[in-house]
XYZ file of C-alpha atoms in Angstrom:
688
model
C 47.963 -106.268 96.922
C 48.413 -110.016 97.317
C 45.855 -111.809 99.462
C 47.487 -114.095 102.010
C 45.652 -117.350 102.584
C 44.774 -117.788 106.280
C 46.250 -120.906 107.828
C 43.896 -123.916 107.636
C 44.129 -126.824 110.035
C 43.118 -130.104 108.419
C 41.333 -132.637 110.610
C 39.159 -135.655 110.136
C 35.958 -133.710 110.846
C 34.055 -131.136 108.776
C 35.454 -127.602 108.842
C 34.117 -124.052 108.199
C 34.913 -122.660 104.723
C 34.385 -118.888 105.167
C 37.991 -117.477 105.193
C 39.219 -119.849 102.482
C 36.348 -119.186 100.080
C 36.554 -115.428 100.662
C 40.246 -115.486 99.700
C 39.606 -117.674 96.649
C 36.770 -115.473 95.356
C 38.810 -112.302 95.930
C 41.927 -113.470 94.065
C 39.838 -115.023 91.260
C 38.028 -111.727 90.714
C 41.365 -109.900 90.646
C 42.671 -112.151 87.882
C 39.368 -112.122 85.970
C 39.272 -108.305 85.969
C 42.687 -107.842 84.319
C 42.413 -105.492 81.333
C 44.704 -104.333 78.513
C 46.480 -107.629 78.055
C 50.071 -107.403 76.747
C 51.090 -108.606 73.289
C 53.443 -111.120 74.860
C 51.525 -114.224 75.989
C 48.185 -112.700 74.961
C 46.599 -116.061 74.101
C 47.924 -117.870 77.183
C 46.802 -115.058 79.491
C 43.317 -114.745 77.973
C 42.805 -118.533 78.109
C 43.988 -118.669 81.717
C 41.641 -115.831 82.701
C 38.714 -117.713 81.126
C 39.564 -120.850 83.145
C 39.739 -118.885 86.391
C 36.383 -117.248 85.652
C 34.895 -120.783 85.461
C 36.517 -121.584 88.810
C 35.048 -118.441 90.346
C 31.553 -119.855 89.640
C 32.594 -122.970 91.555
C 33.801 -120.902 94.520
C 30.616 -118.823 94.557
C 28.462 -121.964 94.592
C 30.443 -123.460 97.475
C 30.177 -120.234 99.487
C 26.419 -120.025 98.907
C 25.917 -123.533 100.358
C 27.450 -122.186 103.608
C 28.179 -125.683 104.813
C 31.418 -127.298 106.075
C 33.623 -129.132 103.581
C 35.415 -132.458 103.941
C 39.229 -132.301 104.348
C 39.835 -133.602 100.785
C 37.931 -130.604 99.369
C 39.893 -128.205 101.541
C 43.167 -129.670 100.274
C 42.047 -129.201 96.685
C 40.839 -125.617 97.241
C 44.047 -124.712 99.085
C 46.079 -126.009 96.132
C 43.878 -124.037 93.712
C 44.520 -120.868 95.726
C 48.265 -121.426 95.403
C 47.964 -121.956 91.621
C 45.781 -118.870 91.079
C 48.163 -116.774 93.159
C 51.076 -117.812 90.932
C 48.967 -117.147 87.831
C 48.329 -113.626 89.101
C 52.051 -113.009 89.660
C 52.935 -114.363 86.206
C 50.347 -112.130 84.509
C 51.632 -109.120 86.464
C 55.143 -109.959 85.307
C 54.036 -110.097 81.668
C 52.066 -106.844 81.958
C 54.540 -104.817 84.019
C 57.782 -106.100 82.546
C 59.561 -105.342 79.296
C 57.527 -106.256 76.209
C 60.667 -106.909 74.148
C 62.210 -109.142 76.790
C 58.898 -110.966 77.116
C 58.978 -111.554 73.360
C 62.516 -112.952 73.572
C 61.397 -115.294 76.384
C 58.111 -116.333 74.757
C 58.798 -120.102 74.942
C 59.967 -119.919 78.564
C 56.845 -117.985 79.631
C 54.566 -120.295 77.639
C 56.015 -123.270 79.501
C 55.263 -121.558 82.818
C 51.607 -121.062 81.855
C 51.418 -124.687 80.664
C 52.827 -125.950 83.983
C 50.256 -123.929 85.937
C 47.385 -125.355 83.864
C 48.664 -128.873 84.601
C 48.811 -128.091 88.326
C 45.278 -126.724 88.148
C 44.123 -129.987 86.530
C 45.909 -132.016 89.216
C 44.124 -130.094 91.970
C 40.729 -130.573 90.288
C 41.398 -134.332 90.032
C 41.179 -134.657 93.818
C 38.077 -132.471 94.125
C 35.183 -134.774 95.228
C 32.365 -133.256 93.168
C 29.920 -135.914 94.359
C 30.316 -134.668 97.953
C 29.661 -131.032 97.067
C 26.233 -129.459 96.747
C 26.762 -127.779 93.353
C 24.441 -126.655 90.584
C 24.326 -128.798 87.441
C 25.906 -126.030 85.287
C 28.781 -125.540 87.696
C 29.425 -129.260 87.962
C 29.534 -129.607 84.166
C 31.884 -126.622 83.818
C 34.291 -128.068 86.393
C 34.246 -131.474 84.704
C 34.962 -129.870 81.340
C 37.747 -127.753 82.813
C 39.335 -130.828 84.409
C 39.297 -132.772 81.114
C 40.737 -129.810 79.182
C 43.525 -129.316 81.738
C 44.507 -132.996 81.438
C 44.953 -132.963 77.673
C 46.087 -129.349 77.176
C 49.129 -128.915 74.933
C 51.879 -126.328 75.236
C 50.681 -123.144 73.487
C 53.398 -121.031 71.868
C 51.773 -118.357 69.716
C 53.136 -118.626 66.117
C 52.684 -114.862 65.683
C 54.899 -114.213 68.714
C 57.517 -116.623 67.370
C 57.495 -114.808 64.024
C 57.865 -111.409 65.719
C 60.675 -112.775 67.862
C 62.564 -113.994 64.810
C 62.130 -110.578 63.192
C 63.399 -108.910 66.372
C 66.438 -111.202 66.540
C 67.255 -110.413 62.885
C 67.046 -106.676 63.635
C 69.320 -107.137 66.659
C 71.799 -109.059 64.516
C 71.829 -106.270 61.908
C 72.354 -103.672 64.615
C 75.268 -105.612 66.113
C 77.188 -106.396 62.914
C 80.895 -106.014 63.436
C 81.643 -105.052 59.826
C 82.147 -101.280 59.877
C 80.797 -100.871 56.341
C 77.520 -102.509 57.263
C 77.218 -101.111 60.769
C 73.959 -99.359 61.390
C 72.279 -100.813 58.282
C 68.946 -101.373 59.967
C 65.552 -101.421 58.270
C 63.780 -98.891 60.472
C 60.476 -99.420 58.646
C 60.627 -103.021 59.855
C 61.796 -101.908 63.302
C 58.846 -99.557 63.608
C 56.443 -102.290 62.484
C 57.749 -104.845 64.999
C 57.820 -102.363 67.873
C 54.349 -101.075 67.017
C 52.915 -104.602 67.126
C 53.996 -104.982 70.754
C 52.626 -101.594 71.774
C 55.623 -99.264 71.291
C 54.180 -96.409 69.256
C 55.348 -93.129 70.827
C 58.603 -91.701 72.243
C 57.129 -92.121 75.724
C 56.484 -95.817 75.034
C 60.119 -96.214 73.996
C 61.387 -94.440 77.124
C 59.215 -96.583 79.395
C 60.409 -99.738 77.635
C 64.053 -98.674 78.071
C 63.409 -98.135 81.799
C 61.837 -101.598 82.069
C 64.797 -103.185 80.281
C 67.242 -101.395 82.587
C 65.289 -102.678 85.584
C 65.367 -106.199 84.106
C 69.138 -105.925 83.611
C 69.586 -104.983 87.277
C 67.389 -107.897 88.346
C 69.335 -110.336 86.170
C 72.760 -109.044 87.268
C 74.665 -111.786 89.045
C 72.038 -114.451 88.323
C 71.033 -114.256 84.679
C 74.470 -114.846 83.214
C 76.559 -112.828 80.757
C 74.535 -113.784 77.669
C 71.271 -112.624 79.248
C 72.763 -109.284 80.314
C 74.321 -108.868 76.860
C 70.997 -109.462 75.124
C 69.224 -106.944 77.353
C 71.962 -104.360 76.734
C 71.645 -104.948 72.996
C 67.899 -104.342 73.198
C 68.484 -101.092 75.111
C 70.983 -99.950 72.465
C 68.603 -100.820 69.634
C 65.710 -98.997 71.300
C 67.785 -95.891 71.991
C 69.058 -95.656 68.430
C 65.690 -96.518 66.864
C 63.864 -93.933 68.964
C 66.177 -91.208 67.707
C 65.840 -92.233 64.062
C 62.143 -93.100 63.901
C 60.762 -89.999 65.579
C 63.010 -87.484 63.864
C 63.066 -89.281 60.535
C 59.754 -87.716 59.464
C 61.743 -84.628 58.410
C 64.465 -86.512 56.552
C 62.918 -86.116 53.084
C 62.354 -82.404 53.588
C 65.991 -81.893 54.593
C 67.220 -84.066 51.733
C 65.227 -81.993 49.247
C 66.733 -78.792 50.630
C 70.211 -80.240 50.174
C 69.420 -81.190 46.592
C 68.313 -77.657 45.809
C 71.392 -76.147 47.453
C 73.701 -78.588 45.716
C 72.021 -77.871 42.376
C 72.576 -74.131 42.809
C 76.270 -74.692 43.549
C 76.722 -76.872 40.469
C 74.411 -75.034 38.071
C 77.246 -73.744 35.859
C 79.393 -76.887 35.857
C 79.647 -79.318 32.939
C 79.387 -82.898 34.101
C 81.470 -85.288 32.026
C 81.034 -89.031 31.796
C 84.716 -89.429 32.529
C 85.496 -89.907 36.217
C 88.724 -87.922 35.846
C 86.826 -85.052 34.254
C 84.290 -85.030 37.109
C 87.011 -84.955 39.760
C 88.670 -82.028 38.024
C 85.401 -80.097 38.378
C 85.152 -80.492 42.168
C 83.818 -77.206 43.612
C 86.489 -75.325 45.556
C 84.233 -75.386 48.609
C 84.497 -79.197 48.665
C 88.318 -79.368 48.411
C 90.522 -79.824 51.469
C 92.904 -76.822 51.850
C 95.749 -79.248 52.676
C 95.411 -82.030 50.088
C 93.212 -80.153 47.564
C 91.256 -83.414 47.195
C 87.538 -83.909 47.733
C 86.700 -83.823 51.449
C 85.040 -87.161 52.175
C 84.885 -86.495 55.933
C 85.053 -82.713 56.546
C 85.773 -81.562 60.104
C 86.047 -78.149 61.755
C 89.079 -77.253 63.877
C 89.261 -74.734 66.726
C 90.045 -71.845 64.331
C 86.740 -72.418 62.491
C 88.310 -73.683 59.236
C 87.272 -76.984 57.639
C 89.629 -79.773 56.479
C 89.372 -83.420 55.529
C 89.722 -85.529 58.670
C 92.670 -87.622 57.448
C 94.670 -84.603 56.299
C 94.227 -82.482 59.431
C 94.730 -85.512 61.697
C 98.108 -86.183 60.034
C 98.980 -82.478 60.399
C 98.176 -82.467 64.145
C 99.748 -85.877 64.816
C 102.999 -84.697 63.230
C 103.359 -82.156 66.052
C 101.704 -79.018 64.632
C 99.485 -76.966 66.957
C 98.367 -74.280 64.520
C 95.692 -73.981 61.845
C 97.327 -74.606 58.411
C 95.179 -71.944 56.729
C 95.180 -69.098 59.272
C 98.330 -69.887 61.234
C 96.439 -69.351 64.502
C 97.240 -71.566 67.452
C 94.588 -74.237 68.062
C 93.227 -73.847 71.606
C 92.007 -77.446 71.478
C 92.479 -80.414 69.148
C 88.886 -81.569 68.892
C 87.783 -82.288 65.311
C 84.116 -81.311 64.991
C 82.246 -83.018 62.118
C 80.923 -80.511 59.551
C 77.654 -82.298 58.870
C 76.178 -79.629 56.640
C 79.159 -79.687 54.267
C 79.443 -83.469 54.467
C 75.839 -83.829 53.328
C 76.458 -81.462 50.419
C 79.582 -83.399 49.411
C 77.741 -86.721 49.553
C 74.868 -85.304 47.523
C 77.297 -83.952 44.918
C 79.024 -87.346 44.721
C 75.684 -89.087 44.294
C 74.550 -86.692 41.555
C 77.868 -87.078 39.688
C 78.367 -90.833 40.232
C 81.538 -90.295 42.242
C 82.154 -93.230 44.607
C 82.737 -92.349 48.268
C 85.754 -94.641 48.751
C 88.679 -93.645 50.963
C 92.087 -93.269 49.290
C 94.516 -96.073 49.961
C 96.865 -94.438 52.469
C 99.203 -95.961 54.961
C 96.838 -95.024 57.755
C 93.915 -96.745 56.073
C 96.039 -99.836 55.414
C 96.983 -99.839 59.060
C 93.322 -99.595 59.982
C 92.481 -102.522 57.687
C 95.247 -104.620 59.242
C 93.942 -103.712 62.653
C 90.439 -104.712 61.571
C 91.733 -108.071 60.349
C 93.412 -108.721 63.692
C 90.214 -107.716 65.409
C 88.245 -110.244 63.363
C 90.730 -113.010 64.210
C 90.349 -112.295 67.920
C 86.556 -111.947 67.957
C 86.009 -115.400 69.387
C 88.472 -114.712 72.182
C 86.702 -111.486 73.081
C 83.088 -112.539 72.623
C 82.302 -111.490 76.193
C 82.855 -107.808 75.370
C 80.776 -107.805 72.198
C 77.692 -106.572 74.010
C 79.542 -103.575 75.415
C 81.060 -102.803 72.017
C 77.660 -103.108 70.358
C 76.168 -100.775 72.954
C 78.932 -98.210 72.411
C 78.523 -98.482 68.644
C 74.810 -97.853 69.006
C 75.468 -94.802 71.198
C 78.000 -93.530 68.659
C 75.577 -93.917 65.749
C 72.811 -92.284 67.761
C 75.039 -89.388 68.802
C 76.297 -88.760 65.265
C 72.765 -88.904 63.917
C 71.502 -86.426 66.534
C 74.434 -84.037 66.088
C 73.658 -83.999 62.387
C 70.123 -82.928 63.244
C 71.440 -80.184 65.525
C 73.619 -78.903 62.716
C 71.099 -78.729 59.912
C 67.617 -79.352 61.272
C 64.626 -77.084 61.562
C 63.875 -75.670 65.035
C 61.475 -78.542 65.687
C 64.133 -81.114 64.767
C 66.765 -79.289 66.821
C 64.441 -79.261 69.826
C 63.912 -83.016 69.614
C 67.585 -83.764 68.909
C 68.738 -81.627 71.863
C 66.236 -83.433 74.083
C 67.481 -86.854 72.939
C 71.108 -85.842 73.568
C 70.090 -84.535 76.977
C 68.687 -87.968 77.857
C 71.596 -89.852 76.295
C 74.129 -87.808 78.300
C 72.241 -88.326 81.541
C 73.850 -91.683 82.305
C 77.255 -93.174 81.686
C 80.675 -91.574 81.256
C 81.119 -93.446 77.965
C 77.944 -91.857 76.609
C 79.212 -88.393 77.561
C 82.593 -89.020 75.941
C 81.056 -90.382 72.730
C 78.606 -87.472 72.407
C 81.445 -84.973 72.757
C 83.548 -86.854 70.194
C 80.604 -86.700 67.795
C 80.904 -82.898 67.901
C 77.778 -82.052 69.878
C 79.244 -79.389 72.182
C 79.700 -76.456 69.727
C 76.192 -76.936 68.340
C 74.670 -77.126 71.821
C 76.492 -73.919 72.774
C 75.023 -72.205 69.706
C 71.528 -73.339 70.714
C 71.866 -71.590 74.084
C 70.955 -68.381 72.230
C 67.764 -69.890 70.797
C 64.516 -67.993 71.332
C 62.692 -71.319 71.679
C 62.389 -72.035 75.449
C 62.505 -75.824 75.027
C 65.548 -75.753 72.731
C 67.427 -73.517 75.161
C 66.461 -75.637 78.158
C 67.413 -78.908 76.458
C 70.731 -77.471 75.223
C 71.882 -76.158 78.615
C 70.778 -79.361 80.361
C 72.635 -81.488 77.799
C 75.775 -79.406 78.415
C 75.300 -79.878 82.165
C 75.118 -83.653 81.747
C 78.122 -83.683 79.401
C 80.196 -81.566 81.826
C 80.117 -84.361 84.410
C 82.876 -85.999 82.312
C 86.013 -84.025 83.219
C 87.512 -83.958 79.718
C 84.312 -82.377 78.437
C 84.673 -79.462 80.864
C 87.666 -78.186 78.909
C 85.904 -78.727 75.570
C 82.863 -76.784 76.784
C 85.089 -73.931 77.940
C 87.074 -74.022 74.686
C 83.843 -73.747 72.685
C 83.352 -70.236 74.093
C 80.341 -71.255 76.133
C 80.771 -69.177 79.294
C 79.111 -65.973 78.100
C 76.209 -67.919 76.590
C 75.730 -69.917 79.803
C 75.755 -66.691 81.827
C 73.140 -65.225 79.468
C 70.886 -68.206 80.147
C 71.572 -67.866 83.873
C 70.608 -64.176 83.776
C 67.568 -64.259 81.543
C 66.814 -67.837 80.501
C 63.431 -68.535 78.950
C 62.487 -70.915 81.787
C 63.466 -71.198 85.445
C 64.709 -74.741 84.814
C 67.075 -73.425 82.125
C 68.441 -70.799 84.564
C 68.902 -73.359 87.324
C 70.645 -75.832 85.029
C 72.920 -73.026 83.814
C 73.914 -72.464 87.462
C 74.510 -76.193 87.891
C 76.672 -76.150 84.736
C 78.803 -73.344 86.163
C 79.132 -75.353 89.384
C 80.273 -78.401 87.396
C 82.745 -76.436 85.250
C 84.186 -74.569 88.251
C 85.457 -77.826 89.724
C 88.447 -77.273 87.406
C 90.739 -74.550 88.789
C 91.391 -72.953 85.367
C 87.636 -72.678 84.823
C 87.239 -70.809 88.123
C 89.759 -68.255 86.923
C 88.076 -67.846 83.531
C 84.577 -67.508 84.977
C 85.929 -65.082 87.577
C 86.727 -62.570 84.824
C 82.984 -62.235 84.134
C 81.370 -60.143 86.933
C 77.969 -60.891 85.369
C 78.345 -64.510 86.478
C 78.376 -63.545 90.152
C 75.440 -61.136 89.818
C 73.409 -63.741 87.929
C 74.132 -66.438 90.529
C 73.150 -64.100 93.364
C 69.980 -63.265 91.432
C 69.102 -66.966 91.224
C 69.934 -67.295 94.930
C 67.232 -64.694 95.522
C 64.593 -65.743 92.967
C 65.080 -69.448 92.288
C 63.325 -72.511 93.599
C 64.864 -74.468 96.473
C 66.849 -76.524 93.944
C 67.936 -73.401 92.053
C 69.114 -71.685 95.231
C 71.146 -74.740 96.171
C 72.722 -74.862 92.696
C 73.553 -71.142 92.876
C 75.077 -71.458 96.369
C 77.155 -74.471 95.267
C 78.424 -72.620 92.177
C 79.333 -69.538 94.254
C 81.150 -71.777 96.738
C 83.256 -73.415 94.012
C 84.104 -70.032 92.478
C 85.037 -68.624 95.906
C 87.655 -71.308 96.412
C 89.766 -69.092 94.125
C 90.722 -66.177 96.405
C 90.458 -63.498 93.718
C 86.752 -64.345 93.232
C 85.716 -63.834 96.857
C 85.471 -60.048 96.652
C 83.423 -60.342 93.440
C 80.907 -62.565 95.223
C 80.673 -60.050 98.079
C 80.238 -57.077 95.717
C 77.438 -58.987 93.931
C 75.413 -58.793 97.169
C 75.674 -62.414 98.300
C 76.339 -61.852 102.026
C 72.972 -60.337 103.192
C 71.109 -62.916 101.143
C 73.102 -65.826 102.559
C 72.461 -64.622 106.117
C 68.717 -64.429 105.439
C 68.776 -67.966 104.038
C 70.315 -69.355 107.240
C 66.888 -69.599 108.863
C 64.865 -70.386 105.740
C 63.714 -73.939 106.401
C 61.913 -74.195 103.061
C 65.074 -73.915 100.958
C 67.110 -76.278 103.127
C 70.466 -74.715 102.265
C 71.532 -73.573 105.752
C 74.716 -75.658 105.663
C 75.571 -74.486 102.125
C 75.032 -70.848 103.111
C 77.219 -71.213 106.222
C 80.004 -72.918 104.265
C 79.973 -70.077 101.709
C 79.972 -67.403 104.447
C 83.043 -69.063 105.987
C 84.831 -68.840 102.623
C 83.798 -65.205 102.096
C 85.020 -64.272 105.582
C 88.465 -65.121 104.246
C 88.605 -61.780 102.419
C 88.506 -58.397 104.167
C 85.452 -57.214 102.225
C 83.470 -60.296 103.191
C 84.566 -60.250 106.823
C 83.571 -56.611 107.251
C 80.147 -57.065 105.648
C 79.367 -60.126 107.774
C 80.348 -58.225 110.931
C 78.023 -55.379 110.006
C 74.998 -57.675 109.742
C 72.386 -56.946 112.415
C 70.437 -60.166 111.998
C 73.246 -62.728 112.135
C 73.979 -62.726 115.862
C 70.376 -63.406 116.998
C 70.405 -66.513 114.771
C 73.673 -67.853 116.110
C 72.401 -69.474 119.302
C 69.599 -71.354 117.561
C 72.027 -72.565 114.911
C 74.477 -73.689 117.629
C 71.731 -75.597 119.427
C 69.723 -77.066 116.564
C 72.013 -77.043 113.511
C 73.542 -80.066 111.816
C 76.992 -81.345 112.745
C 78.529 -79.817 109.621
C 76.581 -76.596 110.162
C 77.851 -76.251 113.722
C 81.446 -76.762 112.585
C 81.098 -74.049 109.933
C 79.358 -71.694 112.374
C 82.119 -72.030 114.987
C 84.713 -71.409 112.260
C 82.809 -68.301 111.158
C 82.442 -66.961 114.723
C 86.148 -67.484 115.406
C 87.017 -65.432 112.340
C 84.525 -62.698 113.272
C 85.832 -62.400 116.873
C 89.525 -62.199 115.933
C 91.394 -59.103 114.813
C 89.036 -56.315 115.737
C 85.948 -58.419 116.333
C 85.350 -57.191 119.889
C 81.838 -56.071 119.021
C 80.901 -59.555 117.844
C 82.448 -61.065 120.978
C 80.423 -58.702 123.187
C 77.214 -59.677 121.370
C 77.949 -63.317 122.089
C 78.717 -62.672 125.750
C 75.531 -60.666 126.246
C 73.384 -63.628 125.209
C 72.943 -65.877 128.294
C 72.573 -69.052 126.173
C 75.765 -68.546 124.185
C 78.384 -69.891 126.608
C 76.308 -72.963 127.679
C 75.768 -73.790 124.009
C 79.474 -73.511 123.282
C 80.400 -75.584 126.329
C 77.900 -78.259 125.289
C 79.418 -78.299 121.818
C 82.965 -78.526 123.178
C 82.015 -81.683 125.085
C 79.510 -83.380 122.771
C 80.343 -82.096 119.278
C 82.540 -83.617 116.589
C 86.307 -83.528 117.029
C 86.633 -80.475 114.787
C 83.709 -78.715 116.491
C 85.095 -79.434 119.991
C 88.502 -78.049 119.096
C 87.100 -74.860 117.614
C 84.502 -74.411 120.370
C 87.300 -74.591 122.969
C 89.255 -71.985 121.043
C 86.218 -69.693 120.865
C 85.489 -70.088 124.577
C 89.119 -69.177 125.397
C 88.901 -66.137 123.125
C 85.645 -65.000 124.762
C 87.166 -65.655 128.171
C 90.046 -63.320 127.399
C 87.661 -60.689 126.122
C 85.484 -61.021 129.236
C 88.409 -60.926 131.677
C 89.456 -57.554 130.385
C 86.274 -55.971 131.721
C 84.388 -58.505 133.899
C 84.769 -61.894 135.523
C 86.103 -64.655 133.248
C 83.812 -67.220 131.667
C 83.311 -70.259 133.909
């Protein structure tokens, strides 16, 4: 908490020093007690703290004299307070801000510390030491500090400059435009540089990313395009590096497994020194069924068969919608990378000295021409390079993580699923890129994992990916519904069950998905189960999913048969869950089918709640309640109408709503009052 200096009135006489000295000693002690100095500006901060400790001795001596000070001393001390306050803020900025951004700005920050030292020296110049009753040691320390401040040079730590240059080189490597060199980053060097500035664990990386994102928001609109671009590049580098560095410990183990598997496949083959002879001995498993050539980039189509990407892409682009091998219609056109086979192919090529160079096809020539045009226009589009670099980093990260999902051990899969979960949490581009990298089928497979963390990370990653509308169809096409329902029914953790419900809610925004999910009665039973057993968040997710599904008329009866109505009525007065409005909205939808209407009418606890909900409910809740009551009172709802008329607070509440409620509530309240009036006039006096 910053200490605010009390206002000081300067006059020609002597003045009391109590408030000023108390503030100076307090803020000096705050600065002097700073611990765990950051890597960035370590030397400047430690030197500044030592100077302020010397000043604190001066302030203590002045306070102990307990005598008034001349105005010139007060001016000097007031200026010193201002300097120390700015020193404190600058140190807090270095400690609490991004370490990487601090490293990039090392010269700028060093200049700020240098300017503050000069200001400190200027304030000490006007301090009349001969008029102050100070100890000899304190006087000598102040004199020494004043002389040092006058001749102090700008201090830019050479070690920080070296680390900054290394960081800039890493950023340049990460942002290379050449597709053949893209991603060629020395992660041993990356780890060394990051470790030197205190980034040693996944949590450190996540915190640093959050700090950089906060810095980007602060700089938006003021820092300029180059500053924002540099921060975005740092975020991309951190995200990619985090994925590689902390999963890379298993790389050698996986590589060894591939070598053994590849050796077993090629045990009986004779390897010739002739390139033509080697190519003629390509294992059948590595040949594309279309071109019969070696699959350099194998992908899986919807039928489950694997082809080389170029061959199957030409097949699909020529207008075919079936699998060449099986003849089955492709329910989607997504090409899912077959990472396991691709690794085996690459290992075989490496063992047999076969270069992994694409054949010279018209499509590749077209791509090369396009690349040339892109290079010619780079200068004209420099302002979008940061965004492109960020997307490239996300793409590399996603492909790397999907590879780990496909062929990693359970521990690697757990970490990869968690990283994808985080990556898909923000940004529609991230969600699109992850899906294009082929993550969805592997995540769906992991829903059946017996490892609670893997299952939870997989379903949450799918939830985040489903926010992008195109991914909803891909998730459905991957045959995910039954697996998601299984997690919803009996997930290993409550969070997994709740996120499964949220995924169904997200998917059911699409009308075709509502129909598909509606053919699984287990979905409704599982959602009602979560509505009963879940946390407040889980109950809200379940109610929202049931609402979306009930928009499709054929699903309403299924929701009723699953036992939703009694539970929803009970939840109307459950303040802890906070889903009264959601429950009312769903009851209104369910009253649109005969089964739902009849079950709501038979409830014995609904009517006693109605008056309180009419009086104290939210605006939206009141609108839904009036709509529900209108439906219950019409077409054979005389019993409900009589229950309302018996309650003496019902009609006043309705009349109040018809005059003070929202437009929709007023209109429906008037209609309900007229309906009750007709009902009452048949046996008693009409409603006033």
